[in-house]
mmCIF file with all atom_site columns, C-alpha atoms and ligand atoms in Angstrom:
data_model
loop_
_atom_site.group_PDB
_atom_site.id
_atom_site.type_symbol
_atom_site.label_atom_id
_atom_site.label_alt_id
_atom_site.label_comp_id
_atom_site.label_asym_id
_atom_site.label_entity_id
_atom_site.label_seq_id
_atom_site.pdbx_PDB_ins_code
_atom_site.Cartn_x
_atom_site.Cartn_y
_atom_site.Cartn_z
_atom_site.occupancy
_atom_site.B_iso_or_equiv
_atom_site.pdbx_formal_charge
_atom_site.auth_seq_id
_atom_site.auth_comp_id
_atom_site.auth_asym_id
_atom_site.auth_atom_id
_atom_site.pdbx_PDB_model_num
ATOM   1   C  CA  . MET S 1 1   ? 9.634  -8.949  -11.520 1.00 0.00 ? 298 MET S CA  1
ATOM   2   C  CA  . SER S 1 2   ? 7.769  -12.279 -11.448 1.00 0.00 ? 299 SER S CA  1
ATOM   3   C  CA  . GLY S 1 3   ? 4.103  -12.424 -10.883 1.00 0.00 ? 300 GLY S CA  1
ATOM   4   C  CA  . ASP S 1 4   ? 4.444  -13.996 -7.441  1.00 0.00 ? 301 ASP S CA  1
ATOM   5   C  CA  . LEU S 1 5   ? 6.775  -11.241 -6.341  1.00 0.00 ? 302 LEU S CA  1
ATOM   6   C  CA  . THR S 1 6   ? 4.401  -8.587  -7.619  1.00 0.00 ? 303 THR S CA  1
ATOM   7   C  CA  . GLU S 1 7   ? 1.603  -10.197 -5.526  1.00 0.00 ? 304 GLU S CA  1
ATOM   8   C  CA  . LEU S 1 8   ? 3.768  -10.387 -2.471  1.00 0.00 ? 305 LEU S CA  1
ATOM   9   C  CA  . TYR S 1 9   ? 4.617  -6.699  -2.754  1.00 0.00 ? 306 TYR S CA  1
ATOM   10  C  CA  . GLN S 1 10  ? 0.930  -5.747  -3.272  1.00 0.00 ? 307 GLN S CA  1
ATOM   11  C  CA  . GLN S 1 11  ? 0.285  -7.521  -0.039  1.00 0.00 ? 308 GLN S CA  1
ATOM   12  C  CA  . VAL S 1 12  ? 2.765  -5.411  1.708   1.00 0.00 ? 309 VAL S CA  1
ATOM   13  C  CA  . ILE S 1 13  ? 1.000  -2.148  0.608   1.00 0.00 ? 310 ILE S CA  1
ATOM   14  C  CA  . LEU S 1 14  ? -2.440 -3.610  1.458   1.00 0.00 ? 311 LEU S CA  1
ATOM   15  C  CA  . ASP S 1 15  ? -1.227 -4.714  4.815   1.00 0.00 ? 312 ASP S CA  1
ATOM   16  C  CA  . HIS S 1 16  ? 0.282  -1.318  5.767   1.00 0.00 ? 313 HIS S CA  1
ATOM   17  C  CA  . ASN S 1 17  ? -2.956 0.293   4.719   1.00 0.00 ? 314 ASN S CA  1
ATOM   18  C  CA  . LYS S 1 18  ? -5.091 -1.999  6.835   1.00 0.00 ? 315 LYS S CA  1
ATOM   19  C  CA  . ARG S 1 19  ? -2.781 -1.982  9.790   1.00 0.00 ? 316 ARG S CA  1
ATOM   20  C  CA  . PRO S 1 20  ? -0.659 1.210   9.802   1.00 0.00 ? 317 PRO S CA  1
ATOM   21  C  CA  . ARG S 1 21  ? 2.542  0.890   11.813  1.00 0.00 ? 318 ARG S CA  1
ATOM   22  C  CA  . ASN S 1 22  ? 3.485  3.545   14.377  1.00 0.00 ? 319 ASN S CA  1
ATOM   23  C  CA  . ARG S 1 23  ? 0.470  5.579   13.645  1.00 0.00 ? 320 ARG S CA  1
ATOM   24  C  CA  . GLY S 1 24  ? -0.581 8.560   15.958  1.00 0.00 ? 321 GLY S CA  1
ATOM   25  C  CA  . LYS S 1 25  ? 1.258  11.180  17.903  1.00 0.00 ? 322 LYS S CA  1
ATOM   26  C  CA  . LEU S 1 26  ? 4.493  10.304  19.633  1.00 0.00 ? 323 LEU S CA  1
ATOM   27  C  CA  . PRO S 1 27  ? 4.365  11.932  23.166  1.00 0.00 ? 324 PRO S CA  1
ATOM   28  C  CA  . THR S 1 28  ? 8.031  11.784  23.599  1.00 0.00 ? 325 THR S CA  1
ATOM   29  C  CA  . ALA S 1 29  ? 8.887  13.396  20.147  1.00 0.00 ? 326 ALA S CA  1
ATOM   30  C  CA  . ASN S 1 30  ? 11.555 16.039  20.108  1.00 0.00 ? 327 ASN S CA  1
ATOM   31  C  CA  . ARG S 1 31  ? 11.229 16.771  16.432  1.00 0.00 ? 328 ARG S CA  1
ATOM   32  C  CA  . VAL S 1 32  ? 8.013  17.161  14.396  1.00 0.00 ? 329 VAL S CA  1
ATOM   33  C  CA  . ALA S 1 33  ? 7.587  17.814  10.595  1.00 0.00 ? 330 ALA S CA  1
ATOM   34  C  CA  . HIS S 1 34  ? 4.680  18.018  8.298   1.00 0.00 ? 331 HIS S CA  1
ATOM   35  C  CA  . GLY S 1 35  ? 4.450  17.050  4.731   1.00 0.00 ? 332 GLY S CA  1
ATOM   36  C  CA  . ASP S 1 36  ? 1.893  18.181  2.224   1.00 0.00 ? 333 ASP S CA  1
ATOM   37  C  CA  . ASN S 1 37  ? 1.134  16.886  -1.283  1.00 0.00 ? 334 ASN S CA  1
ATOM   38  C  CA  . PRO S 1 38  ? -1.426 19.223  -2.699  1.00 0.00 ? 335 PRO S CA  1
ATOM   39  C  CA  . SER S 1 39  ? -1.458 17.478  -6.098  1.00 0.00 ? 336 SER S CA  1
ATOM   40  C  CA  . CYS S 1 40  ? -3.174 14.549  -4.506  1.00 0.00 ? 337 CYS S CA  1
ATOM   41  C  CA  . GLY S 1 41  ? -4.439 16.017  -1.167  1.00 0.00 ? 338 GLY S CA  1
ATOM   42  C  CA  . ASP S 1 42  ? -2.191 13.875  0.981   1.00 0.00 ? 339 ASP S CA  1
ATOM   43  C  CA  . GLN S 1 43  ? -0.954 15.132  4.424   1.00 0.00 ? 340 GLN S CA  1
ATOM   44  C  CA  . CYS S 1 44  ? 1.593  13.528  6.673   1.00 0.00 ? 341 CYS S CA  1
ATOM   45  C  CA  . SER S 1 45  ? 3.008  14.476  9.970   1.00 0.00 ? 342 SER S CA  1
ATOM   46  C  CA  . VAL S 1 46  ? 6.044  12.639  11.397  1.00 0.00 ? 343 VAL S CA  1
ATOM   47  C  CA  . TYR S 1 47  ? 7.072  12.723  14.985  1.00 0.00 ? 344 TYR S CA  1
ATOM   48  C  CA  . LEU S 1 48  ? 10.672 11.728  15.833  1.00 0.00 ? 345 LEU S CA  1
ATOM   49  C  CA  . ARG S 1 49  ? 12.404 11.129  19.110  1.00 0.00 ? 346 ARG S CA  1
ATOM   50  C  CA  . LEU S 1 50  ? 16.054 11.792  18.198  1.00 0.00 ? 347 LEU S CA  1
ATOM   51  C  CA  . ASP S 1 51  ? 18.672 10.372  20.480  1.00 0.00 ? 348 ASP S CA  1
ATOM   52  C  CA  . GLY S 1 52  ? 21.806 12.141  19.280  1.00 0.00 ? 349 GLY S CA  1
ATOM   53  C  CA  . ASP S 1 53  ? 21.879 11.479  15.537  1.00 0.00 ? 350 ASP S CA  1
ATOM   54  C  CA  . ARG S 1 54  ? 19.643 8.350   15.793  1.00 0.00 ? 351 ARG S CA  1
ATOM   55  C  CA  . ILE S 1 55  ? 15.967 7.939   15.490  1.00 0.00 ? 352 ILE S CA  1
ATOM   56  C  CA  . ALA S 1 56  ? 15.090 6.317   18.825  1.00 0.00 ? 353 ALA S CA  1
ATOM   57  C  CA  . ASP S 1 57  ? 11.437 6.373   18.044  1.00 0.00 ? 354 ASP S CA  1
ATOM   58  C  CA  . ILE S 1 58  ? 9.073  7.541   15.303  1.00 0.00 ? 355 ILE S CA  1
ATOM   59  C  CA  . SER S 1 59  ? 5.428  7.839   14.496  1.00 0.00 ? 356 SER S CA  1
ATOM   60  C  CA  . PHE S 1 60  ? 3.343  9.396   11.744  1.00 0.00 ? 357 PHE S CA  1
ATOM   61  C  CA  . ASP S 1 61  ? -0.170 10.699  11.377  1.00 0.00 ? 358 ASP S CA  1
ATOM   62  C  CA  . GLY S 1 62  ? -1.955 11.830  8.256   1.00 0.00 ? 359 GLY S CA  1
ATOM   63  C  CA  . SER S 1 63  ? -4.613 11.339  5.690   1.00 0.00 ? 360 SER S CA  1
ATOM   64  C  CA  . GLY S 1 64  ? -4.653 10.805  1.981   1.00 0.00 ? 361 GLY S CA  1
ATOM   65  C  CA  . CYS S 1 65  ? -4.407 8.113   -0.589  1.00 0.00 ? 362 CYS S CA  1
ATOM   66  C  CA  . ALA S 1 66  ? -3.500 4.474   0.030   1.00 0.00 ? 363 ALA S CA  1
ATOM   67  C  CA  . ILE S 1 67  ? -0.021 4.926   -1.569  1.00 0.00 ? 364 ILE S CA  1
ATOM   68  C  CA  . SER S 1 68  ? 0.899  7.823   0.729   1.00 0.00 ? 365 SER S CA  1
ATOM   69  C  CA  . GLN S 1 69  ? -0.244 6.325   3.977   1.00 0.00 ? 366 GLN S CA  1
ATOM   70  C  CA  . ALA S 1 70  ? 1.100  2.793   3.338   1.00 0.00 ? 367 ALA S CA  1
ATOM   71  C  CA  . SER S 1 71  ? 4.415  4.347   2.320   1.00 0.00 ? 368 SER S CA  1
ATOM   72  C  CA  . ALA S 1 72  ? 4.611  6.454   5.372   1.00 0.00 ? 369 ALA S CA  1
ATOM   73  C  CA  . SER S 1 73  ? 3.694  3.507   7.561   1.00 0.00 ? 370 SER S CA  1
ATOM   74  C  CA  . LEU S 1 74  ? 6.447  1.369   5.929   1.00 0.00 ? 371 LEU S CA  1
ATOM   75  C  CA  . MET S 1 75  ? 8.970  4.259   6.124   1.00 0.00 ? 372 MET S CA  1
ATOM   76  C  CA  . THR S 1 76  ? 8.486  4.390   9.969   1.00 0.00 ? 373 THR S CA  1
ATOM   77  C  CA  . THR S 1 77  ? 9.428  0.683   10.221  1.00 0.00 ? 374 THR S CA  1
ATOM   78  C  CA  . GLN S 1 78  ? 12.461 1.079   7.997   1.00 0.00 ? 375 GLN S CA  1
ATOM   79  C  CA  . VAL S 1 79  ? 14.039 4.210   9.622   1.00 0.00 ? 376 VAL S CA  1
ATOM   80  C  CA  . LYS S 1 80  ? 13.530 3.360   13.329  1.00 0.00 ? 377 LYS S CA  1
ATOM   81  C  CA  . GLY S 1 81  ? 16.947 2.958   15.018  1.00 0.00 ? 378 GLY S CA  1
ATOM   82  C  CA  . LYS S 1 82  ? 18.785 4.428   12.043  1.00 0.00 ? 379 LYS S CA  1
ATOM   83  C  CA  . THR S 1 83  ? 21.090 7.439   11.972  1.00 0.00 ? 380 THR S CA  1
ATOM   84  C  CA  . ALA S 1 84  ? 20.343 10.529  9.828   1.00 0.00 ? 381 ALA S CA  1
ATOM   85  C  CA  . ALA S 1 85  ? 23.017 9.281   7.294   1.00 0.00 ? 382 ALA S CA  1
ATOM   86  C  CA  . GLU S 1 86  ? 21.500 5.830   7.088   1.00 0.00 ? 383 GLU S CA  1
ATOM   87  C  CA  . VAL S 1 87  ? 18.021 7.315   6.585   1.00 0.00 ? 384 VAL S CA  1
ATOM   88  C  CA  . GLU S 1 88  ? 19.375 9.371   3.737   1.00 0.00 ? 385 GLU S CA  1
ATOM   89  C  CA  . ALA S 1 89  ? 20.874 6.241   2.101   1.00 0.00 ? 386 ALA S CA  1
ATOM   90  C  CA  . LEU S 1 90  ? 17.448 4.424   2.565   1.00 0.00 ? 387 LEU S CA  1
ATOM   91  C  CA  . TYR S 1 91  ? 15.632 7.329   1.014   1.00 0.00 ? 388 TYR S CA  1
ATOM   92  C  CA  . GLU S 1 92  ? 18.008 7.361   -1.993  1.00 0.00 ? 389 GLU S CA  1
ATOM   93  C  CA  . GLN S 1 93  ? 17.308 3.619   -2.472  1.00 0.00 ? 390 GLN S CA  1
ATOM   94  C  CA  . PHE S 1 94  ? 13.577 4.127   -2.127  1.00 0.00 ? 391 PHE S CA  1
ATOM   95  C  CA  . HIS S 1 95  ? 13.514 7.156   -4.493  1.00 0.00 ? 392 HIS S CA  1
ATOM   96  C  CA  . HIS S 1 96  ? 15.492 5.043   -7.094  1.00 0.00 ? 393 HIS S CA  1
ATOM   97  C  CA  . ILE S 1 97  ? 12.920 2.292   -6.814  1.00 0.00 ? 394 ILE S CA  1
ATOM   98  C  CA  . VAL S 1 98  ? 9.828  4.442   -7.258  1.00 0.00 ? 395 VAL S CA  1
ATOM   99  C  CA  . THR S 1 99  ? 11.343 6.559   -10.085 1.00 0.00 ? 396 THR S CA  1
ATOM   100 C  CA  . THR S 1 100 ? 12.864 3.713   -12.082 1.00 0.00 ? 397 THR S CA  1
ATOM   101 C  CA  . GLY S 1 101 ? 10.961 0.544   -11.044 1.00 0.00 ? 398 GLY S CA  1
ATOM   102 C  CA  . GLU S 1 102 ? 14.386 -1.156  -10.463 1.00 0.00 ? 399 GLU S CA  1
ATOM   103 C  CA  . THR S 1 103 ? 14.318 -3.179  -7.329  1.00 0.00 ? 400 THR S CA  1
ATOM   104 C  CA  . PRO S 1 104 ? 17.415 -4.263  -5.216  1.00 0.00 ? 401 PRO S CA  1
ATOM   105 C  CA  . GLU S 1 105 ? 18.834 -7.744  -5.399  1.00 0.00 ? 402 GLU S CA  1
ATOM   106 C  CA  . GLU S 1 106 ? 17.755 -8.676  -1.984  1.00 0.00 ? 403 GLU S CA  1
ATOM   107 C  CA  . ILE S 1 107 ? 13.992 -8.768  -1.081  1.00 0.00 ? 404 ILE S CA  1
ATOM   108 C  CA  . SER S 1 108 ? 13.071 -5.450  0.499   1.00 0.00 ? 405 SER S CA  1
ATOM   109 C  CA  . ASP S 1 109 ? 9.623  -4.210  1.590   1.00 0.00 ? 406 ASP S CA  1
ATOM   110 C  CA  . LEU S 1 110 ? 10.616 -0.852  -0.095  1.00 0.00 ? 407 LEU S CA  1
ATOM   111 C  CA  . ALA S 1 111 ? 10.457 -2.626  -3.381  1.00 0.00 ? 408 ALA S CA  1
ATOM   112 C  CA  . ALA S 1 112 ? 6.713  -2.962  -2.858  1.00 0.00 ? 409 ALA S CA  1
ATOM   113 C  CA  . PHE S 1 113 ? 6.444  0.458   -4.266  1.00 0.00 ? 410 PHE S CA  1
ATOM   114 C  CA  . ALA S 1 114 ? 8.253  -0.276  -7.495  1.00 0.00 ? 411 ALA S CA  1
ATOM   115 C  CA  . GLY S 1 115 ? 5.010  -0.163  -9.500  1.00 0.00 ? 412 GLY S CA  1
ATOM   116 C  CA  . VAL S 1 116 ? 4.610  3.477   -8.616  1.00 0.00 ? 413 VAL S CA  1
ATOM   117 C  CA  . HIS S 1 117 ? 7.173  4.445   -11.333 1.00 0.00 ? 414 HIS S CA  1
ATOM   118 C  CA  . THR S 1 118 ? 4.574  3.794   -13.970 1.00 0.00 ? 415 THR S CA  1
ATOM   119 C  CA  . PHE S 1 119 ? 2.351  6.526   -12.391 1.00 0.00 ? 416 PHE S CA  1
ATOM   120 C  CA  . PRO S 1 120 ? 4.708  9.549   -12.146 1.00 0.00 ? 417 PRO S CA  1
ATOM   121 C  CA  . ALA S 1 121 ? 2.044  11.645  -10.266 1.00 0.00 ? 418 ALA S CA  1
ATOM   122 C  CA  . ARG S 1 122 ? 2.106  9.028   -7.518  1.00 0.00 ? 419 ARG S CA  1
ATOM   123 C  CA  . ILE S 1 123 ? 5.772  9.262   -6.835  1.00 0.00 ? 420 ILE S CA  1
ATOM   124 C  CA  . LYS S 1 124 ? 4.941  12.343  -4.761  1.00 0.00 ? 421 LYS S CA  1
ATOM   125 C  CA  . CYS S 1 125 ? 2.537  10.311  -2.690  1.00 0.00 ? 422 CYS S CA  1
ATOM   126 C  CA  . ALA S 1 126 ? 5.055  7.628   -2.135  1.00 0.00 ? 423 ALA S CA  1
ATOM   127 C  CA  . THR S 1 127 ? 7.869  9.989   -1.024  1.00 0.00 ? 424 THR S CA  1
ATOM   128 C  CA  . LEU S 1 128 ? 5.760  12.311  1.047   1.00 0.00 ? 425 LEU S CA  1
ATOM   129 C  CA  . GLY S 1 129 ? 6.480  10.716  4.477   1.00 0.00 ? 426 GLY S CA  1
ATOM   130 C  CA  . TRP S 1 130 ? 10.153 10.422  3.617   1.00 0.00 ? 427 TRP S CA  1
ATOM   131 C  CA  . HIS S 1 131 ? 10.394 14.127  2.838   1.00 0.00 ? 428 HIS S CA  1
ATOM   132 C  CA  . ALA S 1 132 ? 8.799  14.978  6.093   1.00 0.00 ? 429 ALA S CA  1
ATOM   133 C  CA  . THR S 1 133 ? 11.166 12.695  7.989   1.00 0.00 ? 430 THR S CA  1
ATOM   134 C  CA  . ARG S 1 134 ? 14.217 14.218  6.245   1.00 0.00 ? 431 ARG S CA  1
ATOM   135 C  CA  . ASN S 1 135 ? 12.986 17.701  7.164   1.00 0.00 ? 432 ASN S CA  1
ATOM   136 C  CA  . ALA S 1 136 ? 12.478 16.590  10.728  1.00 0.00 ? 433 ALA S CA  1
ATOM   137 C  CA  . LEU S 1 137 ? 16.071 15.279  10.824  1.00 0.00 ? 434 LEU S CA  1
ATOM   138 C  CA  . LYS S 1 138 ? 17.349 18.510  9.465   1.00 0.00 ? 435 LYS S CA  1
ATOM   139 C  CA  . GLY S 1 139 ? 15.416 20.459  12.046  1.00 0.00 ? 436 GLY S CA  1
ATOM   140 C  CA  . ASP S 1 140 ? 13.773 22.328  9.179   1.00 0.00 ? 437 ASP S CA  1
ATOM   141 C  CA  . PRO S 1 141 ? 10.585 23.895  10.470  1.00 0.00 ? 438 PRO S CA  1
ATOM   142 C  CA  . THR S 1 142 ? 9.064  24.696  7.091   1.00 0.00 ? 439 THR S CA  1
ATOM   143 C  CA  . PRO S 1 143 ? 6.545  22.071  6.027   1.00 0.00 ? 440 PRO S CA  1
ATOM   144 C  CA  . ALA S 1 144 ? 7.777  19.607  3.415   1.00 0.00 ? 441 ALA S CA  1
ATOM   145 C  CA  . THR S 1 145 ? 5.912  19.951  0.136   1.00 0.00 ? 442 THR S CA  1
ATOM   146 C  CA  . THR S 1 146 ? 6.119  17.996  -2.900  1.00 0.00 ? 443 THR S CA  1
ATOM   147 C  CA  . GLU S 1 147 ? 5.633  21.187  -4.950  1.00 0.00 ? 444 GLU S CA  1
ATOM   148 C  CA  . LYS S 1 148 ? 8.732  23.013  -5.940  1.00 0.00 ? 445 LYS S CA  1
ATOM   149 C  CA  . HIS S 1 149 ? 9.007  26.465  -4.463  1.00 0.00 ? 446 HIS S CA  1
ATOM   150 C  CA  . THR S 1 150 ? 9.168  29.155  -6.975  1.00 0.00 ? 447 THR S CA  1
ATOM   151 C  CA  . ASP S 1 151 ? 10.692 31.856  -4.828  1.00 0.00 ? 448 ASP S CA  1
HETATM 152 ZN ZN1 . ZN  G 2 .   ? -1.567 10.490  -2.992  1.00 0.00 ? 25  ZN  G ZN1 1
#
């Protein structure tokens, strides 16, 4: 990735930190899920208003490191209006970016997190909001956690 592009992508993360999108509780939500990343201390709740299979509206709330909060903010902007299957495809793309550092051909804000792959512990921070959203879509009431369950 060229230096200019790296800078552009850093701006995306800084901007979402400074001005988080869709932050706060969503009064009309019909699905809620919580995510927890104990290895970093990040918390994230997502509120979805599902219209059939489509996310009509979404918000998030939480606390934690800059990566986790900026990623959750960006995630809300990417999944709004999408179906569960489309969200899953986006998550696959995002997961690939943060685990390999490979970015898609077209400019995508999701690629702002490509640098995360060099800090494996931070991958959990970047994917926390996504895990919570996927759980909310599945209607899974157990909190999403980045730690693998042993039982
Ligand atoms: Zn974190």
